[in-house]
Coordinates of C-alpha atoms in Angstrom, one line a residue:
X1 CA 79.7 81.9 93.3
X2 CA 80.1 85.6 92.5
X3 CA 80.2 87.9 95.6
X4 CA 77.0 89.7 94.7
X5 CA 75.1 86.4 94.5
X6 CA 73.4 85.1 97.6
X7 CA 71.7 81.7 97.5
X8 CA 68.8 83.2 99.6
X9 CA 68.2 86.4 101.5
X10 CA 69.9 86.2 104.9
X11 CA 69.2 87.9 108.3
X12 CA 72.1 88.4 110.6
X13 CA 71.5 89.1 114.3
X14 CA 74.2 91.3 115.8
X15 CA 74.6 90.9 119.5
X16 CA 76.3 94.4 119.5
X17 CA 76.7 96.6 116.4
X18 CA 78.9 99.6 115.8
X19 CA 76.7 102.1 114.0
X20 CA 79.3 104.7 113.3
X21 CA 78.8 106.8 116.5
X22 CA 77.9 104.2 119.1
X23 CA 77.5 100.6 120.0
X24 CA 73.9 99.4 119.7
X25 CA 72.8 96.1 121.3
X26 CA 70.5 93.7 119.5
X27 CA 70.5 94.7 115.8
X28 CA 69.0 92.6 113.0
X29 CA 70.5 93.2 109.5
X30 CA 68.7 91.9 106.5
X31 CA 70.7 91.1 103.4
X32 CA 69.8 90.2 99.8
X33 CA 71.7 90.3 96.5
X34 CA 74.9 91.2 98.4
X35 CA 73.5 94.3 100.0
X36 CA 72.0 95.3 103.3
X37 CA 68.3 95.8 102.8
X38 CA 67.3 96.8 106.4
X39 CA 68.9 97.5 109.8
X40 CA 66.5 96.9 112.7
X41 CA 67.4 97.9 116.2
X42 CA 65.8 96.7 119.4
X43 CA 66.1 93.0 118.5
X44 CA 66.8 91.6 121.9
X45 CA 67.0 88.0 120.6
X46 CA 67.8 86.5 117.2
X47 CA 64.7 86.6 114.9
X48 CA 63.6 83.2 113.7
X49 CA 66.0 81.8 111.1
X50 CA 68.6 84.5 111.7
X51 CA 72.4 83.8 111.9
X52 CA 73.6 85.0 115.2
X53 CA 76.9 87.0 115.3
X54 CA 77.9 87.3 118.9
X55 CA 80.4 90.0 119.8
X56 CA 80.8 93.4 118.3
X57 CA 80.0 93.6 114.6
X58 CA 81.5 96.3 112.5
X59 CA 81.3 97.1 108.8
X60 CA 84.0 95.0 106.9
X61 CA 87.5 96.4 107.3
X62 CA 89.3 97.9 104.3
X63 CA 93.0 97.3 103.9
X64 CA 93.9 100.2 101.7
X65 CA 97.5 99.4 100.9
X66 CA 98.9 95.9 100.2
X67 CA 101.8 94.3 98.5
X68 CA 100.7 90.7 98.6
X69 CA 104.1 89.1 97.8
X70 CA 105.8 90.9 100.7
X71 CA 104.0 88.4 103.0
X72 CA 106.8 86.0 102.0
X73 CA 109.3 88.3 103.8
X74 CA 107.7 88.0 107.2
X75 CA 110.4 86.8 109.7
X76 CA 113.1 86.7 107.1
X77 CA 113.7 90.4 107.1
X78 CA 113.7 90.6 110.9
X79 CA 117.1 89.0 111.1
X80 CA 119.9 91.6 111.8
X81 CA 119.6 95.3 111.1
X82 CA 119.5 97.6 108.1
X83 CA 117.4 100.2 106.4
X84 CA 114.5 100.4 104.0
X85 CA 117.0 100.1 101.2
X86 CA 118.6 96.9 102.4
X87 CA 115.1 95.5 103.1
X88 CA 114.3 96.3 99.4
X89 CA 117.1 94.0 98.1
X90 CA 115.5 91.0 100.0
X91 CA 112.1 92.0 98.6
X92 CA 113.5 92.0 95.1
X93 CA 114.9 88.5 95.5
X94 CA 111.3 87.2 96.2
X95 CA 109.8 89.2 93.4
X96 CA 112.3 87.7 90.9
X97 CA 111.0 84.2 91.6
X98 CA 107.2 84.8 91.2
X99 CA 105.2 83.5 88.3
X100 CA 101.5 84.0 87.7
X101 CA 100.8 80.6 89.2
X102 CA 102.9 81.0 92.3
X103 CA 101.7 84.5 92.7
X104 CA 98.1 83.3 92.6
X105 CA 98.7 80.7 95.3
X106 CA 100.6 83.2 97.5
X107 CA 98.0 85.9 97.1
X108 CA 95.1 83.6 97.7
X109 CA 96.6 82.5 101.0
X110 CA 97.4 86.1 102.0
X111 CA 93.9 87.3 101.2
X112 CA 92.5 84.4 103.2
X113 CA 94.6 85.6 106.1
X114 CA 93.1 89.0 105.6
X115 CA 89.6 87.6 105.7
X116 CA 90.4 85.9 109.0
X117 CA 91.5 89.3 110.2
X118 CA 88.1 90.8 109.3
X119 CA 89.3 92.5 106.1
X120 CA 86.7 92.4 103.4
X121 CA 88.4 94.6 100.8
X122 CA 92.0 95.1 99.8
X123 CA 93.8 97.7 97.8
X124 CA 96.6 95.8 96.0
X125 CA 99.4 98.2 94.9
X126 CA 100.5 96.0 92.0
X127 CA 103.7 96.6 90.0
X128 CA 105.0 93.1 89.4
X129 CA 103.7 93.0 85.8
X130 CA 106.1 91.1 83.6
X131 CA 108.4 88.1 83.5
X132 CA 112.0 88.4 84.8
X133 CA 114.0 90.6 82.4
X134 CA 110.8 92.5 81.4
X135 CA 109.5 90.0 78.8
X136 CA 105.7 90.3 78.6
X137 CA 103.6 87.2 79.3
X138 CA 101.2 86.1 76.5
X139 CA 98.6 87.8 78.6
X140 CA 100.3 91.1 79.5
X141 CA 98.1 91.3 82.6
X142 CA 98.7 87.7 83.8
X143 CA 100.1 88.8 87.1
X144 CA 97.3 91.2 87.8
X145 CA 94.7 88.7 86.8
X146 CA 96.3 86.2 89.2
X147 CA 95.6 88.7 92.0
X148 CA 92.0 89.3 91.0
X149 CA 91.4 85.6 90.9
X150 CA 93.1 85.1 94.2
X151 CA 90.9 87.7 95.9
X152 CA 87.7 86.0 94.5
X153 CA 88.8 82.6 95.6
X154 CA 89.6 83.9 99.1
X155 CA 86.2 85.5 99.3
X156 CA 87.2 89.2 99.5
X157 CA 86.9 92.3 97.3
X158 CA 89.9 93.9 95.6
X159 CA 90.8 97.2 94.0
X160 CA 93.7 96.4 91.7
X161 CA 95.8 99.5 91.8
X162 CA 97.8 98.9 88.6
X163 CA 101.1 100.7 89.1
X164 CA 103.3 102.6 86.7
X165 CA 106.9 101.9 87.7
X166 CA 109.3 103.1 84.9
X167 CA 112.5 104.3 86.5
X168 CA 115.1 103.3 89.1
X169 CA 115.1 106.9 90.2
X170 CA 114.5 110.3 88.6
X171 CA 115.1 109.3 85.1
X172 CA 117.6 106.4 85.6
X173 CA 116.7 103.3 83.7
X174 CA 115.2 100.3 85.6
X175 CA 117.8 98.0 87.2
X176 CA 117.8 94.3 86.5
X177 CA 115.1 93.6 89.2
X178 CA 112.9 96.4 88.1
X179 CA 112.7 95.4 84.5
X180 CA 109.6 93.2 85.3
X181 CA 107.9 96.3 86.8
X182 CA 108.3 98.6 83.8
X183 CA 106.2 99.1 80.7
X184 CA 108.8 101.5 79.3
X185 CA 106.6 104.5 79.2
X186 CA 103.4 105.7 80.8
X187 CA 101.6 105.5 77.5
X188 CA 102.5 101.8 77.2
X189 CA 101.5 101.3 80.9
X190 CA 98.1 102.9 80.1
X191 CA 97.6 100.6 77.0
X192 CA 98.2 97.5 79.2
X193 CA 96.0 98.8 82.0
X194 CA 93.2 99.5 79.6
X195 CA 92.8 95.8 79.1
X196 CA 91.9 95.1 82.8
X197 CA 88.2 94.6 83.4
X198 CA 86.2 95.1 86.5
X199 CA 84.1 92.4 88.0
X200 CA 81.6 92.1 90.8
X201 CA 84.4 91.7 93.4
X202 CA 87.1 93.7 91.6
X203 CA 87.6 97.3 90.7
X204 CA 90.5 98.7 88.8
X205 CA 92.5 101.8 89.9
X206 CA 95.9 103.3 89.1
X207 CA 99.1 104.0 91.0
X208 CA 102.2 106.0 90.6
X209 CA 104.8 104.0 92.4
X210 CA 106.6 107.1 93.5
X211 CA 107.9 110.3 92.0
X212 CA 111.3 108.7 91.7
X213 CA 109.8 105.8 89.7
X214 CA 107.8 107.8 87.1
X215 CA 109.5 110.6 85.3
X216 CA 107.9 114.0 85.9
X217 CA 106.8 114.4 82.4
X218 CA 104.8 111.2 82.5
X219 CA 103.0 111.7 85.9
X220 CA 100.2 113.5 84.1
X221 CA 99.5 110.5 81.8
X222 CA 98.8 108.3 84.8
X223 CA 96.8 110.9 86.6
X224 CA 94.7 111.5 83.4
X225 CA 94.0 107.8 83.0
X226 CA 92.6 107.6 86.5
X227 CA 90.7 110.9 86.1
X228 CA 89.0 109.8 82.9
X229 CA 87.8 106.6 84.5
X230 CA 86.9 108.3 87.8
X231 CA 89.2 105.6 89.3
X232 CA 91.3 105.7 92.5
X233 CA 94.9 106.9 92.1
X234 CA 97.4 105.9 94.8
X235 CA 101.1 106.9 95.2
X236 CA 103.9 106.2 97.6
X237 CA 104.8 109.7 98.9
X238 CA 107.8 110.8 101.0
X239 CA 108.3 107.5 102.6
X240 CA 112.0 108.2 103.2
X241 CA 113.9 111.5 103.5
X242 CA 116.2 110.3 100.7
X243 CA 113.3 110.5 98.3
X244 CA 112.7 114.1 99.3
X245 CA 116.3 115.0 98.9
X246 CA 116.6 113.4 95.5
X247 CA 113.4 115.1 94.3
X248 CA 114.7 118.5 95.4
X249 CA 118.0 117.8 93.6
X250 CA 116.2 116.8 90.4
X251 CA 113.3 119.2 90.3
X252 CA 113.9 121.8 93.0
X253 CA 110.7 120.9 94.9
X254 CA 109.2 118.3 97.2
X255 CA 107.5 115.2 95.8
X256 CA 104.1 116.6 97.0
X257 CA 104.7 119.8 95.0
X258 CA 105.8 117.8 92.0
X259 CA 102.6 115.8 92.1
X260 CA 100.5 118.9 92.5
X261 CA 102.1 120.6 89.6
X262 CA 101.3 117.6 87.3
X263 CA 97.7 117.3 88.3
X264 CA 98.0 114.1 90.4
X265 CA 96.4 115.3 93.6
X266 CA 92.7 115.4 94.4
X267 CA 89.8 113.7 96.2
X268 CA 90.3 110.4 94.3
X269 CA 94.1 110.3 95.1
X270 CA 95.5 108.6 98.1
X271 CA 99.1 109.4 99.2
X272 CA 100.6 106.3 101.0
X273 CA 102.8 106.9 104.0
X274 CA 103.3 110.7 103.6
X275 CA 105.9 110.4 106.4
X276 CA 108.2 113.3 105.8
X277 CA 106.1 116.3 104.8
X278 CA 106.7 120.0 104.9
X279 CA 104.0 122.4 106.1
X280 CA 103.4 123.3 102.4
X281 CA 103.0 119.6 101.6
X282 CA 100.3 119.2 104.2
X283 CA 98.5 122.2 102.9
X284 CA 98.6 120.9 99.3
X285 CA 97.3 117.5 100.3
X286 CA 94.6 118.8 102.6
X287 CA 93.4 121.7 100.4
X288 CA 93.0 119.2 97.5
X289 CA 91.2 116.7 99.7
X290 CA 93.9 114.1 98.8
X291 CA 93.6 111.2 101.1
X292 CA 96.5 109.7 103.2
X293 CA 96.9 106.0 103.9
X294 CA 98.9 105.3 107.0
X295 CA 100.7 102.0 107.4
X296 CA 102.1 102.2 110.9
X297 CA 103.2 98.6 111.3
X298 CA 105.3 98.8 108.2
X299 CA 106.5 102.3 108.8
X300 CA 107.8 101.2 112.2
X301 CA 109.2 97.9 110.9
X302 CA 111.2 99.7 108.3
X303 CA 112.2 102.5 110.7
X304 CA 110.8 105.0 108.3
X305 CA 109.4 107.4 110.9
X306 CA 106.0 108.6 112.2
X307 CA 103.9 110.5 109.7
X308 CA 101.9 113.7 110.5
X309 CA 98.6 111.9 110.4
X310 CA 96.8 114.3 112.8
X311 CA 98.0 117.3 110.9
X312 CA 97.0 116.1 107.5
X313 CA 93.6 115.1 108.7
X314 CA 93.1 118.4 110.4
X315 CA 93.9 120.2 107.1
X316 CA 91.3 118.1 105.2
X317 CA 92.8 114.8 104.1
X318 CA 90.7 111.7 105.0
X319 CA 92.8 108.9 106.5
X320 CA 92.8 105.2 105.6
X321 CA 94.9 102.3 106.9
X322 CA 97.0 99.6 105.2
X323 CA 99.1 96.6 106.2
X324 CA 101.5 97.3 103.3
X325 CA 104.4 94.8 103.7
X326 CA 102.4 92.5 106.0
X327 CA 104.8 92.4 108.9
X328 CA 101.5 91.7 110.5
X329 CA 98.0 91.7 109.0
X330 CA 95.8 93.3 111.6
X331 CA 93.8 96.5 110.9
X332 CA 92.9 96.9 114.5
X333 CA 96.7 97.1 115.2
X334 CA 97.1 99.6 112.4
X335 CA 94.3 101.8 113.9
X336 CA 95.7 101.5 117.4
X337 CA 99.3 102.2 116.3
X338 CA 98.3 105.4 114.5
X339 CA 97.0 106.8 117.8
X340 CA 99.7 105.4 120.0
X341 CA 102.5 106.6 117.7
X342 CA 101.1 110.1 117.8
X343 CA 101.0 109.8 121.6
X344 CA 104.7 108.9 121.7
X345 CA 105.6 111.8 119.4
X346 CA 103.5 114.4 121.2
X347 CA 103.4 113.0 124.7
X348 CA 99.7 113.6 124.9
X349 CA 96.7 111.2 124.6
X350 CA 93.5 111.1 122.7
X351 CA 94.2 112.4 119.2
X352 CA 91.5 110.1 117.7
X353 CA 88.5 108.5 119.3
X354 CA 87.8 104.8 118.7
X355 CA 85.0 105.8 116.4
X356 CA 87.4 108.0 114.3
X357 CA 89.9 105.2 114.0
X358 CA 87.2 102.7 113.0
X359 CA 86.0 105.1 110.3
X360 CA 89.6 105.1 108.9
X361 CA 89.5 101.3 108.9
X362 CA 86.1 101.0 107.3
X363 CA 84.2 103.8 105.4
X364 CA 87.2 106.0 104.6
X365 CA 89.3 103.0 103.6
X366 CA 86.6 101.8 101.3
X367 CA 86.2 105.2 99.8
X368 CA 90.0 105.4 99.1
X369 CA 89.6 102.2 97.1
X370 CA 86.6 103.3 95.1
X371 CA 83.9 101.4 97.1
X372 CA 81.8 104.3 98.3
X373 CA 78.9 102.0 98.9
X374 CA 80.8 100.0 101.5
X375 CA 82.0 100.5 105.1
X376 CA 78.7 101.3 106.9
X377 CA 75.9 99.3 108.5
X378 CA 72.9 100.9 106.8
X379 CA 70.3 100.0 104.1
X380 CA 71.8 100.0 100.6
X381 CA 75.4 99.4 101.7
X382 CA 77.3 96.3 100.6
X383 CA 76.6 93.5 103.1
X384 CA 80.2 93.2 104.4
X385 CA 80.5 92.6 108.1
X386 CA 83.2 91.8 110.7
X387 CA 82.5 90.4 114.1
X388 CA 85.0 90.7 117.0
X389 CA 84.8 88.5 120.1
X390 CA 84.1 90.3 123.3
X391 CA 84.9 87.3 125.5
X392 CA 88.6 86.6 124.6
X393 CA 91.4 87.1 127.1
X394 CA 92.1 90.4 125.4
X395 CA 88.5 91.7 125.2
X396 CA 86.7 90.2 128.2
X397 CA 85.6 92.6 131.0
X398 CA 84.8 96.0 129.7
X399 CA 81.1 97.1 129.5
X400 CA 79.5 96.3 126.1
X401 CA 78.9 100.0 125.5
X402 CA 82.7 100.4 125.4
X403 CA 83.1 97.6 122.8
X404 CA 84.5 99.9 120.2
X405 CA 87.2 101.2 122.5
X406 CA 87.9 97.6 123.6
X407 CA 88.3 96.4 120.0
X408 CA 90.6 99.2 118.9
X409 CA 92.8 99.5 122.0
X410 CA 92.9 95.8 123.1
X411 CA 91.6 93.6 120.4
X412 CA 93.5 92.0 117.5
X413 CA 93.0 90.0 114.4
X414 CA 93.0 86.9 116.6
X415 CA 89.7 88.1 118.0
X416 CA 87.8 88.1 114.7
X417 CA 85.2 85.4 114.8
X418 CA 83.1 86.0 111.7
X419 CA 83.6 87.8 108.3
X420 CA 80.7 88.3 105.9
X421 CA 81.2 89.5 102.3
X422 CA 78.3 90.3 100.0
X423 CA 76.0 88.6 102.5
X424 CA 77.9 85.3 102.5
X425 CA 79.8 84.1 105.6
X426 CA 83.5 83.8 104.5
X427 CA 84.8 83.3 108.1
X428 CA 82.7 81.3 110.6
X429 CA 83.8 80.9 114.2
X430 CA 87.3 81.8 113.2
X431 CA 87.6 79.3 110.3
X432 CA 87.8 80.2 106.7
X433 CA 84.9 78.6 104.7
X434 CA 86.7 78.7 101.3
X435 CA 90.3 78.0 102.2
X436 CA 90.2 75.2 104.7
X437 CA 93.8 75.4 106.0
X438 CA 95.1 78.9 105.7
X439 CA 98.4 78.3 107.6
X440 CA 99.3 75.4 105.3
X441 CA 98.4 77.5 102.2
X442 CA 100.7 80.2 103.4
X443 CA 103.5 77.9 104.3
X444 CA 103.4 76.1 101.0
X445 CA 103.0 79.1 98.8
X446 CA 105.9 80.9 100.6
X447 CA 108.1 77.9 100.4
X448 CA 107.6 77.9 96.6
X449 CA 109.1 81.3 96.2
X450 CA 111.7 81.2 98.9
X451 CA 115.3 81.2 97.8

């Protein structure tokens, strides 16, 4: 059943609802045709026929940066030490073994795990386009279509951020692993991406893998493609200092300046990580209203560093959150980590309120993915909801009016009890309604691509 189709209009009674600025007890939310049609406060008890969601209900969470196949690395890359670059070699070994069928199975399981974590929309940064060696499948978008189908069958929305990845680094040809990522030129990438079609649950965006992976003279082609379609454009930016150093050697400027000079910044652009920025970089991002997606659990897992999230937001960049490599899939942990990492760096507390962190995980995350009509509990918005238990060992005790603070600073994905997408309950009482055994689906799909 398409996500925008509801068998019948449904009313959900929210024991406690986060309405953007505060927690409101007793809220009835009417839904029809996949959207919220009314939000009624002062409902002390569930209206007749309503589905009760007990706990704190938020708008659905948006995971703005995902590489679904990286989920197969969990645990494996925690053995021993190393850097981002040694981690990357293990990642390549998994990528080499994926086919459209095995990628579908893995992504379906990963997206089901996301639904269990309260995520209702994912931004999939997709660059695994072709067969090993770079041979095109009969359908050149077979791998992307596998991801779109996987999201639908897991019950969540997706923005497929089809990624241009053309070079091993500043003009060097792709290495053996990267041949499956490359279309050869940005023009050929655009021709292939043109064939992708949006669906009720799926929107199509673009991505520049990084300034090292797309030659400078072709950055504008990708940016123009996104601009002409008013589509999201994402880019890995300054994740490691080595990228900054190589960009200066090749072009005499930082990656942010290079993107700005080729028209790739702007309000539809999201820079992912943005860990190692200069003051000028921060000004370029903020003054152009370019968003920044922070992925704290991956950035700490790979020892990349702590990005200047507070500074970029203060300058004008909206923040979103992503689980990236899926060391964990927990948007509450991403939100908490952004604040706590900033505390460690500055040795002061309170850089973001719980409300601000929830906005990054909901409305601003959806906006970064091109779903401006999602991420709020108000009439007209998409009927995507996430309910967090307030009676678990992590969340029990605080007053209900502090439920947002409790969720962000003590709750976890394990506390998600219900997930509603387009008015349909995808997770009920902690169980996925479309994928009956998510742990087994994960174990089997990962075993199929493990070396």
